[in-house]
Amino acid sequence: MEKFFEYRDRWGNGLALWVVLVMVFAIPFIAIGVGQLKLENEVTNWLPEDDPDAKVLNWFHNQFEHESRMIVSWDSSALLDPRTKNFADRLLGNIPGTSRIEGVENVTTPQDVIQRMLENTIDEQTAVDRLSGVLIGAGFLKVQLTEAGLKDIISSQQQVLQVAQQVTAKEVALLPRVPEYEVPQTAEPQEVPVLDNADDVDTEGDIEESTGQYYVENFEIPPHDFQLRWKEISPYSPVSVDVIKAIKELPSVKAVFFASGAPVAVSISINQYGDENLGETIESIQATALASGVEADELRMGGAPVGRNRLNKEAARATWNPDYPIWNLYKRTPVLLSTVVSILISFFLLRSFRLAMLVIVASTFTVAVVLAMIPAVGKSLNMVLIVLPNLLLVLTTSGAIHVANYWKHSAYNKEKNPIAHAVGMAAQPCMLASITTAIGMASLITAVLSPVREFGIFSAIGSIISLLMVLIGFPSLMSVWPAGNQNTAPETESEARFWGHSARILLRYRNLVTSLCLILFIFSVVGLQYFRTETKVIRYFPSHTRIVADYDFLEEGLAGLVSIDTVIRFNKERCQESNILERMELVRKAEQKISEHRWISGTLSLADFRPAVDPPAATASFRDKVLYGRRAQRTENVIFGDESKNTQDFTRHASAPLQIPHRDRQITFKEGDEVWRIRCQSIVMGDVDYEVLTNEMNAITASAIGTSPGTDYVVTGMVPLFLRTQEAVLQSLIQSFGLAFAIIAVVMIALLKNPVSGFLAMLPNVFPIAVVFGIVSWVGIPVDIGTMITASVALGIAIDGTLHLLAWFQDGIRKGLSRNEAVEKALQHCGPAMWQTSASISLGIVMLAGADLLLISRFGILMASLVMVALFADVVLLPAMLGGWLGTLIAKSLGVDVHQFSDQKTPAQSIPIEPAQSLTIYPGSTG
């Protein structure tokens, strides 16, 4: 490596000049690549295609519908609100002067669904009840005052609020009553016939396309004067029951109740264009709602597309967030602030404007090269890769600071070619640091989730590119921009004396230090039993954001926003042995049981569009049996015949088989089997255990369908997907960390030439991960897809300091120093470099804590904490261990008789601090 910077061509130019010219020539191409970067976060694509849950979900999407569906509501919406139809018509371009929103596939209003039910002889109230918790909400707790209470309404409201807050132990908000709407004069409600018997039913028009003209004529919400709302309010919760009971006892209160009918939601399906241009599509939908008369501060939007779009925006706003003033860089631009802090640290540590600027150029170039590679291989930035630039920035900055310090010492010692000499000294420690870091990052390639795997690939590549930049690019820049007459004097010996004094204190109390660290380690490991993961996208946003407020409103007042679908299958033999009405009633039975689950807000299936029909009794007349058979035949002709396009979202013949072992069951669906979908809505904002929910849904469905031959089921949707990704986060964390640990442990064993000492030396590297994740678990903070990657990354970074300190300790032992003297010398040499490296990484990356997106802020906090605890382990725990058994084992592995040592402390000034020219592994600079 030294010869590289000593070589001169026939024109007298060094290779360094050509390196810089190549870098300059590559800038336009890199800029093009970076300009093609796109941000995309699609949760359904996280799992690999061969994952059982992913296979089931993909099959379900192909049979029924994809999850690109969102709902839109507003605070004052109600079943008779004319703005609902106006909004839907504007989205579809059905109003003169408007055009269809390009990204919208179809629109469904509650009035549309109710009309279809009414056309199939479902009465109005039953239709509303069946849509409750899906597109119609029960709203919030409604209170009607007595005449006496109305005379002093303010006092009455305060009494009600006080009682509600005492019972709920939460803050309770007072809301106005639901607005009263009238059916528009132009509307002509359809007359629903009253049918006397099944023979009169004309089912040829079953499940027809809605004309959108029907308004619920006879529906009304009972009179009330105001509403109450509190966090996680629900009509079916025990808290609500207690509140109703307590408020009813007030003399000023006439009635307290929940009632379906307000708010209501419009369901919007997004097509492929809308998915590819999600931001533009959602903005168009928002503008359409405002044009329909909806106030901006009342508009509520939820669903997978909304969460994905907001996630993309918040990730981008980590770079520039206009919601905060320009002077508040911590919140305005956490990513830029992280860069600025890294620059300032470089300048502070190097005390040179020139070196600081070259460090910045080298770091920025490294980041740009890696980012340009992402679109070049057809990938996009995601919620995990968004933190990659900052990680590479601080790693490259740290390595460049090492090289700059080596150069300062070489220049001070009047070396013939200080840059070449510095690179020669820095080559091995920097290679060791980068390779171990790359190992930690590359271990993430074993992860189940694709964003984590991609981070592992690009961060490992980035570590190698960073190494090349530190050992070739940065020194070349130094050669092209020479130092001139700058002061290159190294730091004073005061820093070395400080670390020597620290070493003597640690060695004096080594047993106490080791014991306390082990107690902390064990305490943290015990806390890992409370370790939990989180993959719900909505949980990545802080509580004060608008999307969280919208989700809270929608789930508390209207419906759950995450789906868990049950698909019931009847094979061909079962279909031949039974009629469609019998199968429909079995589906209805399963749906009824599912709808009673505490975490299900509402359900919908094809059975909801038809009245219940019991099969004729054995003693029924021949005519009744014939009529029942005719009705079954006509129903099947409608559902699977000419009108199948209107029913295929709920039932159809499977167009593809599904044969896969899935959660301890063998799923065997064949092509042509009859499959029925039960759409269920669950909550995402509440404290729901998705594993319990999924297991109970399986148990409920299995109980409902019984052991009938030819009948099977599968539970799928976003809830099982979230559960699987939560499991995958934990699985990936364990696998990647285990692989990184094993590889680095082999390196340690090879270095120390003893398996026992090699594993003991891994304790300081495992210590920060156990402590930080253990405390996080004790506190109850969930680990998300972004923070899980920090374990493997931190292991790779932490091993750097450990190896440097061990190398210096071995050198001292070889030279005949006692364990204490060798520890003191090693810490004097490595301490300054380790704290500088740790400060550069942690202070730079902790600035990400200012990001509103918790995924990024948690990464910054956790990564900085891991680095600082790793520094503590390397400069406190490891020296104490080297003064005891670990040091003895290492000395024995070197063939040194430990009994000849005296652990009497040598004065610091008698320990020489010369460059480690003879070491196989060069430790870090003293800076």
mmCIF file of N, CA and C in Angstrom, residues 57 67 91 211 255 307 345 401 408 434 450 715 797 799 825 927:
data_model
loop_
_atom_site.group_PDB
_atom_site.id
_atom_site.type_symbol
_atom_site.label_atom_id
_atom_site.label_comp_id
_atom_site.label_asym_id
_atom_site.label_seq_id
_atom_site.Cartn_x
_atom_site.Cartn_y
_atom_site.Cartn_z
ATOM 1 N N LEU A 57 -51.226 -15.195 1.242
ATOM 2 C CA LEU A 57 -51.720 -13.844 0.990
ATOM 3 C C LEU A 57 -51.726 -13.531 -0.505
ATOM 4 N N GLU A 67 -54.686 -5.412 -1.321
ATOM 5 C CA GLU A 67 -54.931 -4.547 -0.173
ATOM 6 C C GLU A 67 -54.800 -3.058 -0.479
ATOM 7 N N LEU A 91 -65.190 11.493 -7.644
ATOM 8 C CA LEU A 91 -64.048 10.597 -7.833
ATOM 9 C C LEU A 91 -64.163 9.817 -9.135
ATOM 10 N N THR A 211 -76.876 1.816 -8.457
ATOM 11 C CA THR A 211 -76.983 3.051 -9.251
ATOM 12 C C THR A 211 -76.541 4.250 -8.456
ATOM 13 N N ALA A 255 -80.863 10.079 28.574
ATOM 14 C CA ALA A 255 -80.457 8.844 27.897
ATOM 15 C C ALA A 255 -78.975 8.896 27.563
ATOM 16 N N GLY A 307 -51.042 4.790 4.865
ATOM 17 C CA GLY A 307 -49.876 4.552 5.710
ATOM 18 C C GLY A 307 -48.589 4.502 4.911
ATOM 19 N N ILE A 345 -17.107 17.552 14.301
ATOM 20 C CA ILE A 345 -16.269 16.640 15.078
ATOM 21 C C ILE A 345 -14.944 16.400 14.364
ATOM 22 N N ILE A 401 -10.344 9.784 9.943
ATOM 23 C CA ILE A 401 -9.706 10.438 11.094
ATOM 24 C C ILE A 401 -8.503 9.627 11.558
ATOM 25 N N LYS A 408 -0.315 12.805 10.693
ATOM 26 C CA LYS A 408 0.229 13.864 11.552
ATOM 27 C C LYS A 408 1.459 13.364 12.308
ATOM 28 N N SER A 434 -12.884 -2.567 9.058
ATOM 29 C CA SER A 434 -13.888 -2.586 7.997
ATOM 30 C C SER A 434 -14.400 -3.990 7.717
ATOM 31 N N SER A 450 -37.096 -8.691 3.443
ATOM 32 C CA SER A 450 -36.315 -8.161 2.326
ATOM 33 C C SER A 450 -35.660 -6.806 2.623
ATOM 34 N N VAL A 715 -56.985 -18.576 7.236
ATOM 35 C CA VAL A 715 -57.062 -17.207 7.743
ATOM 36 C C VAL A 715 -55.870 -16.438 7.196
ATOM 37 N N ILE A 797 -18.806 -3.066 14.731
ATOM 38 C CA ILE A 797 -18.085 -1.850 15.127
ATOM 39 C C ILE A 797 -17.332 -2.064 16.442
ATOM 40 N N ILE A 799 -16.059 -4.719 17.770
ATOM 41 C CA ILE A 799 -14.905 -5.616 17.711
ATOM 42 C C ILE A 799 -13.627 -4.866 17.338
ATOM 43 N N LYS A 825 -0.178 0.012 29.018
ATOM 44 C CA LYS A 825 0.393 0.451 27.745
ATOM 45 C C LYS A 825 -0.644 0.374 26.629
ATOM 46 N N GLY A 927 -3.833 9.648 18.070
ATOM 47 C CA GLY A 927 -4.549 10.850 17.642
ATOM 48 C C GLY A 927 -3.997 12.094 18.168
#
